[in-house]
XYZ file of C-alpha atoms in Angstrom:
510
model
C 113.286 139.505 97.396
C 116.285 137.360 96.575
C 115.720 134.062 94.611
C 116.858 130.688 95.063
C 118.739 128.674 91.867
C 118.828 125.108 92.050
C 120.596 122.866 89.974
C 121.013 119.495 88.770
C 122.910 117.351 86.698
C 121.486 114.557 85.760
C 122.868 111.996 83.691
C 120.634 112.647 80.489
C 120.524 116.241 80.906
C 120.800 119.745 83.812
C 117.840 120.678 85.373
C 117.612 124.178 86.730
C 114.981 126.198 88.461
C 113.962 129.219 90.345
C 111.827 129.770 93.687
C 111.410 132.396 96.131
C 111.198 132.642 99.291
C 108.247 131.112 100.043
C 109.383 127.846 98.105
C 107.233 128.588 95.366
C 108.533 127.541 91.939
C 108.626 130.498 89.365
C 110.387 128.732 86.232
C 112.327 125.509 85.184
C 114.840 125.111 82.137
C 116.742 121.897 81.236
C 119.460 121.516 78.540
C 120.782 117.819 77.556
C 124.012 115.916 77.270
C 125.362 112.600 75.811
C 126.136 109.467 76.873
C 128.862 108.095 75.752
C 129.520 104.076 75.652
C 132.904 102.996 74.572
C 132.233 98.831 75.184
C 129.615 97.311 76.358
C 128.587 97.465 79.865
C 130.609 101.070 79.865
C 129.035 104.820 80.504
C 130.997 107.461 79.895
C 130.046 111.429 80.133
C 132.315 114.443 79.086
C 132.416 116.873 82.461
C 132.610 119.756 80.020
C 128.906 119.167 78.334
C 127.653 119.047 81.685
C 129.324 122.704 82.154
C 127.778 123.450 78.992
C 124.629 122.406 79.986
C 124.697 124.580 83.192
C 124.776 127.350 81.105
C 122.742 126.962 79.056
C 119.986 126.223 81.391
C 120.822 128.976 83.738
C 120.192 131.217 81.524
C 117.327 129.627 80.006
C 115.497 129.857 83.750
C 116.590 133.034 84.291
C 114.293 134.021 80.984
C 111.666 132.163 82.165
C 111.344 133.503 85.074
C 112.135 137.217 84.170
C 114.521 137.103 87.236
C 117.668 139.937 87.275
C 121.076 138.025 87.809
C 121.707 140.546 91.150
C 117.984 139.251 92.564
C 119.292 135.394 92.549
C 120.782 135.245 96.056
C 122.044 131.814 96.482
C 123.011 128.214 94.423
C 122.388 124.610 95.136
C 124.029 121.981 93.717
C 122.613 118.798 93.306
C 123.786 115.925 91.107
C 124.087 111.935 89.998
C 126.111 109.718 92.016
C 129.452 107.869 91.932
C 130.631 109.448 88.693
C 134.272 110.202 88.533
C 135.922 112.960 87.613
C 139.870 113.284 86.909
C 141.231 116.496 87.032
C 145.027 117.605 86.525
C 148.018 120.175 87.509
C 145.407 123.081 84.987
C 142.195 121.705 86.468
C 140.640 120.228 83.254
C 139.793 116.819 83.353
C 142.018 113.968 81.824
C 139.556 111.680 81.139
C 135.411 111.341 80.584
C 134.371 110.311 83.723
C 133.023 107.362 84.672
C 128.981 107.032 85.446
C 127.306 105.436 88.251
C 126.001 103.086 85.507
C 128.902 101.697 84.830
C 129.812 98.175 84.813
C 133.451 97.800 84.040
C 134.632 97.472 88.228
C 133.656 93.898 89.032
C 137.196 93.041 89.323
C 138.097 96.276 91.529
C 134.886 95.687 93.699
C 135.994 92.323 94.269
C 139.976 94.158 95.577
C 138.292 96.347 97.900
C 136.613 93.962 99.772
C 139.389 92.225 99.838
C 141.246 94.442 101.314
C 139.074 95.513 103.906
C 138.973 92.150 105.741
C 135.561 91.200 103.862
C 132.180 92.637 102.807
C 131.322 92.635 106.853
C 134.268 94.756 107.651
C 133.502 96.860 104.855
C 130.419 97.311 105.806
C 131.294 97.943 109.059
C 134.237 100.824 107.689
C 132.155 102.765 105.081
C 128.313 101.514 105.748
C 127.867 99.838 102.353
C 129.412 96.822 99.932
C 131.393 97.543 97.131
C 129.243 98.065 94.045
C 130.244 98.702 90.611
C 128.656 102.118 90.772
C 130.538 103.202 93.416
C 133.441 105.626 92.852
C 136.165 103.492 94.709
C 136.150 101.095 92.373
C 136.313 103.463 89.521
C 139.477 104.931 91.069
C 141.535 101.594 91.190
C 140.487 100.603 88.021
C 141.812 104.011 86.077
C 144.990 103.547 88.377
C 145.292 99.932 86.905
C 143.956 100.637 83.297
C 145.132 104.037 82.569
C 148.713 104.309 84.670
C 149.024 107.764 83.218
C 146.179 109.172 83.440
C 146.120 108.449 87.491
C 149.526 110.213 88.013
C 148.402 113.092 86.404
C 145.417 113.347 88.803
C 145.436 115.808 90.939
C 141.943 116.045 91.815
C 139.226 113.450 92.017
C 135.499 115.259 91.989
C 131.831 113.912 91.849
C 129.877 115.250 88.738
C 128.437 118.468 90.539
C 131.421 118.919 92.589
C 133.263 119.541 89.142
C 130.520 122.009 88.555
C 130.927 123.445 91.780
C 134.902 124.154 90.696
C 133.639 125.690 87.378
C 131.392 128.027 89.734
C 133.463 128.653 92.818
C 137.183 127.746 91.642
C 137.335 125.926 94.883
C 137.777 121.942 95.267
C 134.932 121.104 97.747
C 131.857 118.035 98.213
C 129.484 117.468 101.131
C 128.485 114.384 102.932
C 125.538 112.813 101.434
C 127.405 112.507 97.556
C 130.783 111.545 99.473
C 128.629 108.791 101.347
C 127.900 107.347 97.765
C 132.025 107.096 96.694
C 132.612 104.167 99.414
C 135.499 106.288 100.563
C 133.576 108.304 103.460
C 133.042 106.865 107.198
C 129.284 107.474 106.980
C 128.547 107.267 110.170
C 131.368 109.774 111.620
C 131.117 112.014 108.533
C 134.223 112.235 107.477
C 136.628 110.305 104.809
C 137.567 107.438 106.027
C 142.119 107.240 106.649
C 141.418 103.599 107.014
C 140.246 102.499 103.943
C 142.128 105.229 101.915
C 145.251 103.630 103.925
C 144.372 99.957 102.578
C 143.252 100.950 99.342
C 146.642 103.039 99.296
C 144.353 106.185 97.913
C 146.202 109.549 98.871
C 143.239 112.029 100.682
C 144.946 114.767 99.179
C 143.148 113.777 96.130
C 140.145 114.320 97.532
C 138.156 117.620 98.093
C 137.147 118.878 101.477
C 134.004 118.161 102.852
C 131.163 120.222 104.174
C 127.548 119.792 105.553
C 124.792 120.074 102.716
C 123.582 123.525 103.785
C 127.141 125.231 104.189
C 128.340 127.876 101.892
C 131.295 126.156 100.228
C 132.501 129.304 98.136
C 130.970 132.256 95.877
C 131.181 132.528 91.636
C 134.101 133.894 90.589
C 133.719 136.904 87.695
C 134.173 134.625 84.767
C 131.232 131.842 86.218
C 128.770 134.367 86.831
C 129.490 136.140 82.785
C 128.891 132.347 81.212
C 125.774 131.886 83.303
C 124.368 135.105 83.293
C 124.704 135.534 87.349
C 126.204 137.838 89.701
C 129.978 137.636 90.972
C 129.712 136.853 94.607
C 126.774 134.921 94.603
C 126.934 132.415 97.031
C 127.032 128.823 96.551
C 125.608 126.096 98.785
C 127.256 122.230 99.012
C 124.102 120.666 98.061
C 123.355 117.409 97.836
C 123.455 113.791 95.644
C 120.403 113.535 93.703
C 118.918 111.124 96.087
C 119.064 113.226 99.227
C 117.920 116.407 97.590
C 115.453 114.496 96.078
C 114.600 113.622 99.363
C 114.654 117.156 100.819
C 112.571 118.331 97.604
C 110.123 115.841 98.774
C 110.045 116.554 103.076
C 111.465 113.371 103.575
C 113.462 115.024 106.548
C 111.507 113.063 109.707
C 111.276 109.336 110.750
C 108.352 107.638 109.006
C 107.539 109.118 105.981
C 109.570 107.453 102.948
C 109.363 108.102 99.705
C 108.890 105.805 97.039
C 109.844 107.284 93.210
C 109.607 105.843 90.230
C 111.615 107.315 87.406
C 113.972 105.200 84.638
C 115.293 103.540 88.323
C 113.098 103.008 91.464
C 114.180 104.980 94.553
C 113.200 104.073 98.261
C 114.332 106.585 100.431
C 113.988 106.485 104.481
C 114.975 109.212 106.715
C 116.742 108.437 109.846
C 117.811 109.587 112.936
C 120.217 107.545 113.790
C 123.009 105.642 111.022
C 120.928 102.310 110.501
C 123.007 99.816 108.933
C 122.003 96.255 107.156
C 124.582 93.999 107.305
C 123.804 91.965 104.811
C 124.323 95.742 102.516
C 121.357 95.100 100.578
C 120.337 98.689 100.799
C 121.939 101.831 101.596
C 122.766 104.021 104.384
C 124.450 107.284 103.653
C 124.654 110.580 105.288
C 121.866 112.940 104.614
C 121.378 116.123 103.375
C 120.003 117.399 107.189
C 123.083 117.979 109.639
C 123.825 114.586 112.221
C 120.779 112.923 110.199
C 121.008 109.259 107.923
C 119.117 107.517 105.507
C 118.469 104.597 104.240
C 117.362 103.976 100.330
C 117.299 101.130 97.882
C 117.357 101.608 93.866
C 116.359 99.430 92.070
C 117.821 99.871 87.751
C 114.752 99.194 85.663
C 111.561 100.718 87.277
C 109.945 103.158 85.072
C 112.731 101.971 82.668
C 110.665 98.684 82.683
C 107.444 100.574 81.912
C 109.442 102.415 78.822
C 110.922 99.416 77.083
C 107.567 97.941 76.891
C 106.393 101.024 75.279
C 109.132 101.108 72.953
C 108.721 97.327 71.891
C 105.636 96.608 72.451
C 103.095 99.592 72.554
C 103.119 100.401 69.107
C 99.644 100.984 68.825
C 99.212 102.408 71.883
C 101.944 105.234 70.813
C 100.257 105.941 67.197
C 96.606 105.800 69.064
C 98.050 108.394 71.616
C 99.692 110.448 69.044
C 96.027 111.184 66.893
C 94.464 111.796 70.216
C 96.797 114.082 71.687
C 97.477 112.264 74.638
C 100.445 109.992 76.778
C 100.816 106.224 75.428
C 101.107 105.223 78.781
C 97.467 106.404 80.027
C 96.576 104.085 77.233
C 98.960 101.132 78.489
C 97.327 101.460 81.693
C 94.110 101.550 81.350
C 94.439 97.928 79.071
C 96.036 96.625 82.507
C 93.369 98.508 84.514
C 91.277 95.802 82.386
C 93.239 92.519 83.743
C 92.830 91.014 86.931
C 94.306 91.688 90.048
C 97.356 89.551 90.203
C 97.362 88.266 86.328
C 96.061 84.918 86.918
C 99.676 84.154 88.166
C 101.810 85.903 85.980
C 104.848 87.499 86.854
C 107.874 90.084 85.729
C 110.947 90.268 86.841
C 112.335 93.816 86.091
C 115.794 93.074 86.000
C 116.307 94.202 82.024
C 120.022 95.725 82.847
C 120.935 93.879 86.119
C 119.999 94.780 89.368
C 121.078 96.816 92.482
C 118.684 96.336 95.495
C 118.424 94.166 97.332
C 120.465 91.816 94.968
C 123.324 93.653 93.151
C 124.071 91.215 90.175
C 124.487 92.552 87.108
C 124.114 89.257 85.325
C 120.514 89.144 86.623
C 117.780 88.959 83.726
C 114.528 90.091 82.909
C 111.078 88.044 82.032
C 108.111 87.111 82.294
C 107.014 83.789 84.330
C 104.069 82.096 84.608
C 102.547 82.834 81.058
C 99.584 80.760 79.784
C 97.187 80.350 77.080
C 94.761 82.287 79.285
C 97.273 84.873 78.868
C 96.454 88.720 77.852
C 98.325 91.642 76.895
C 96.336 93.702 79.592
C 98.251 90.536 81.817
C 100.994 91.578 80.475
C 100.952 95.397 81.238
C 99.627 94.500 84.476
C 101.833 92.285 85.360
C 104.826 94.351 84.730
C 103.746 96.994 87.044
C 103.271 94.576 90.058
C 106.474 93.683 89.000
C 108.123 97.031 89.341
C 106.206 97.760 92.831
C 107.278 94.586 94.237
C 110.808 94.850 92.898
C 110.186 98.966 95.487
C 108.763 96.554 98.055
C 111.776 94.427 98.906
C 113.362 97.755 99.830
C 110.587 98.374 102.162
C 110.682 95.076 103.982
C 114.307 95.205 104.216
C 113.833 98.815 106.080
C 111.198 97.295 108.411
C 113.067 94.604 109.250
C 115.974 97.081 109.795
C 112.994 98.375 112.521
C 113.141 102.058 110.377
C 109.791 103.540 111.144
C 107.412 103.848 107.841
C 104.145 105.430 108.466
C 103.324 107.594 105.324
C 104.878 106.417 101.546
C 104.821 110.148 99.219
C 105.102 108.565 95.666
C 107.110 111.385 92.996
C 108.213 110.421 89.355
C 106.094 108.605 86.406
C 104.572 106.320 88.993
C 102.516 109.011 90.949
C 101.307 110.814 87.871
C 98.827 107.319 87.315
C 95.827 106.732 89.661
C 95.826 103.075 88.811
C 99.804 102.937 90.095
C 99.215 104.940 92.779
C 96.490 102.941 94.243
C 99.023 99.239 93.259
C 101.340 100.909 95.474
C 99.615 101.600 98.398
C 98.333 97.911 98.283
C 100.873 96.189 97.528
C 103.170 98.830 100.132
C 100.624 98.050 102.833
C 100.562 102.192 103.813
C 99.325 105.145 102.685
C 100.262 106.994 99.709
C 100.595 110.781 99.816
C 101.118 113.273 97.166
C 102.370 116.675 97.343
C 102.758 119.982 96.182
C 105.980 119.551 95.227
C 107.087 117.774 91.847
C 110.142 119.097 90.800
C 112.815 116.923 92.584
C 116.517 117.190 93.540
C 116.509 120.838 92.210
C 114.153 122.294 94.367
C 115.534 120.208 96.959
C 118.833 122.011 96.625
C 117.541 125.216 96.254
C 115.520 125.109 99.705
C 119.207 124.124 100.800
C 120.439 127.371 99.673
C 117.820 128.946 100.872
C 119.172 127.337 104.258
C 122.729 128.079 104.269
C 121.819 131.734 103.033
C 119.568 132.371 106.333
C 116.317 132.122 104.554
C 114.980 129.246 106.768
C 116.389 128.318 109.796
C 116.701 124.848 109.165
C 115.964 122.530 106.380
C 113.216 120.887 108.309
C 111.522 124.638 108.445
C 112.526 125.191 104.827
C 110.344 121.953 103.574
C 107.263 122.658 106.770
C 107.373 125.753 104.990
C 107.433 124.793 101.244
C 106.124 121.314 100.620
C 101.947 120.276 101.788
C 99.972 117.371 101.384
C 97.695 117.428 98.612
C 96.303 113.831 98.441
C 96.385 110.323 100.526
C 95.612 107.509 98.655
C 94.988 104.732 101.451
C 95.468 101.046 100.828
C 92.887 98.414 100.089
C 92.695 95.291 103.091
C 91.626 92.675 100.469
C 94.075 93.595 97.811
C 97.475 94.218 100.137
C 96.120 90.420 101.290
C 96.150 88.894 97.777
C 99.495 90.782 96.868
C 100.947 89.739 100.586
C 100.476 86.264 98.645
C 101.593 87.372 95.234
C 105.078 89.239 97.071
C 105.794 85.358 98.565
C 106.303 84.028 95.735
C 107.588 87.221 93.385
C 110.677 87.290 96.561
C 111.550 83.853 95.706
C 112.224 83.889 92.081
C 115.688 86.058 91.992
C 117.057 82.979 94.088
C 115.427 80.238 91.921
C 116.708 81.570 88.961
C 120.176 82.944 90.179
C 122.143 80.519 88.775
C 120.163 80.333 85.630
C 121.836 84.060 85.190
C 125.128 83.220 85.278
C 124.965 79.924 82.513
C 122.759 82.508 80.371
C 125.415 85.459 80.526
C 127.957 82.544 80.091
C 125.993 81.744 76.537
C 126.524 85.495 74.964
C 130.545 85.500 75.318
């Protein structure tokens, strides 16, 4: 029986794992890498850890799993978004690349737009706005800020494309991670000669472009000695993290949406059809599912939210956790299990490093509003989660309003693991929550994709009918969506009341 490898590189570390072919998860490894931040606002990651880091967790699943190199019989790729990755004439890259959590492109943001006519036309080009994430705006600014180091590129890859090189030896990307570098006509699927034209971007520094499930090349002798693998193995295109994610999940049919909270909060809509918004507050990318779309919003500082408070504030929920063997957060939430529905008023805004969706302002601030003497920390907790879930909810009413179907929510990540969370969601969502069998992400995602392209399943849609199951719907409460319906007026209007109030405040740190 030949096994399916999936990997992922994520920005804090590479997540690999093995299934068979009946989707069923045999062993997962994971092996870190740094961050780097040279100034402030900047994130910065050396390509070759990530390399490293494949590896190293390649073989560390491969142990796990007590799986022969010659019985792995295909690769998926799966990776974070928008970084950048320079390579030269020798194919080693010139520079660390540049993370999709990077803030230094304002300024080359602000050129693109320009240059396409507007932020309609943009739209209109490429599907989406220019946001610092993006890659475009990475490329123009290492063109302006680092002269040299842009005519010595050669090569331009996303981070698991680079990985893909180190693998294959071949320069190659597929649609749903080229949707995220504002480069690629999203709706045609291909780059896009009119704004590489205006941005004056030669394609030739871009890689060639496949469908997720293709075969984009095989492991040369070298690749398959550092990981542990056979020669000739072949090796899928994958996807970005947030349509394998999405595959890992079965979000591959109109209406069911997932909703994930990790460190950042993920809404994720499949469609039929490109959808756009033309306002751009969300985004609509190719995904991972031949001539199929979606539509997602991420919000920064979901789960992220939930952490800092921990770190600052939980103290003795971390030490009580820590003599009784168990996670600080169960304890966190069950003191906001304790508070009211609502908080008596009280509300977070979980903007602690900027935001994204639906407002992408990276001078927008975090806080609490509303506090009174009346106030508890249980408030507090509480209030913070509502926070986060209505922060997911703007991305939901954006998509209805967009008229994209949503009958079924599956919640993945930190915020399905909680009963309590589950059940905010599904009120304050208005729709059932599901859970599944699966809980492993954008690797198994990209693994089912190799599975795909290697004639496993027919189709991706088979591969997840066949792999993924419902294992719990958590339905939504009528009197609690109606007193959140209320709470979600007012939470919606605060980003606007206080927009300006972000600027003066960012104004007061220079």
């Amino acid at each position: 029986m030949p096994y399916l490898l999936g990997i992922d590189i994520g920005t804090s570390g590479t997540k690999t794992l093995i299934c068979d072919e009946d989707g069923t998860v045999l062993a997962t490894a994971m092996a870190e890498h740094p961050i780097f931040s040279p100034k402030p606002g900047w994130s910065e990651q050396n390509p070759g850890d990530w390399w490293l880091a494949v590896c190293k967790a390649t073989r560390g699943v491969l142990k796990k799993a007590k799986v022969k190199a010659a019985d792995v019989g295909a690769i998926g790729l799966s990776g974070q978004m928008h970084g950048s990755v320079f390579l030269g004439d020798t194919g080693k890259p010139l520079r660390p690349a540049l993370l999709w959590n990077d803030q230094r492109t304002a300024e080359q943001c602000a050129q693109i737009e320009s240059a396409a006519g507007g932020r309609a036309a943009l739209i209109d080009l490429v599907a989406n706005p220019a946001l610092t994430g993006f890659t475009a705006p990475k490329i123009l600014w290492v063109r302006q800020h680092e002269p040299r180091v842009y005519e010595k590129t050669r090569q331009i890859l996303l981070p698991k494309d680079y990985i893909r090189y180190r693998l294959t030896g071949e320069y190659a990307t597929e649609v749903s991670d080229a949707s995220g570098t504002l480069l690629l006509d999203v709706v045609h699927r291909a780059w896009s000669d009119r704004l590489l034209g205006l941005l004056q971007i030669d394609r030739a520094l871009l890689p060639r472009l496949h469908e997720s499930q293709e075969v984009t090349g095989t492991l040369t002798a070298s690749a398959a000695e550092a990981l542990g693998l056979r020669a000739g193995t072949p090796v899928v295109g994958g996807a970005g993290d947030q349509a394998a994610g999405a595959v890992g999940n079965g979000i591959v049919m109109p209406g069911i949406v997932s909703a994930t909270l990790g460190t950042s909060g993920v809404v994720f809509a499949h469609s039929d059809h490109p959808t756009l918004d033309p306002k751009g507050r969300v985004h609509t990318m190719c995904h991972a599912i031949p001539d199929k779309w979606c539509v997602f919003g991420c919000m920064l500082s979901a789960g992220g939210s939930f952490q800092w408070l921990r770190n600052q504030l939980g103290a003795t929920e971390v030490a009580a956790a820590g003599k009784r063997g168990v996670d600080p957060y169960e304890l966190l939430i069950a003191e906001a299990a304790k508070a009211p529905p609502g908080s008596e008023g009280l509300f977070f805004l979980p903007y602690l490093t900027g935001e994204r969706c639906p407002h992408p302002d990276p001078l927008a601030r975090g806080g609490w509003i509303g506090l009174t003497a009346r106030t508890t920390r249980g408030m507090l907790i509480r209030s913070l989660l509502e926070g986060v879930t209505f922060g997911m909810r703007d991305a939901l009413e954006i998509m209805r309003q967009m008229q994209v179907p949503i009958t079924q929510t599956r919640a993945s990540g930190g915020g399905a693991r909680s009963a309590f969370w589950r059940q905010l969601q599904a009120d304050i969502y208005k729709c059932p929550i599901v859970l599944t069998n699966a809980a492993e992400g954008p690797a198994y995602g990209v693994a089912l994709l190799a599975g795909v392209g290697t004639g496993v399943w027919s189709s991706v849609e088979q591969a997840c009918k066949a792999s993924i199951k419902q294992t719990a719907k958590i339905l939504p409460s009528k009197k609690m969506s109606r007193l959140y319906d209320r709470q979600f007026v007012v939470y919606d209007k605060l980003y606007f009341d206080l927009k300006q109030r972000f600027v003066e405040m960012a104004a007061l740190q220079s």
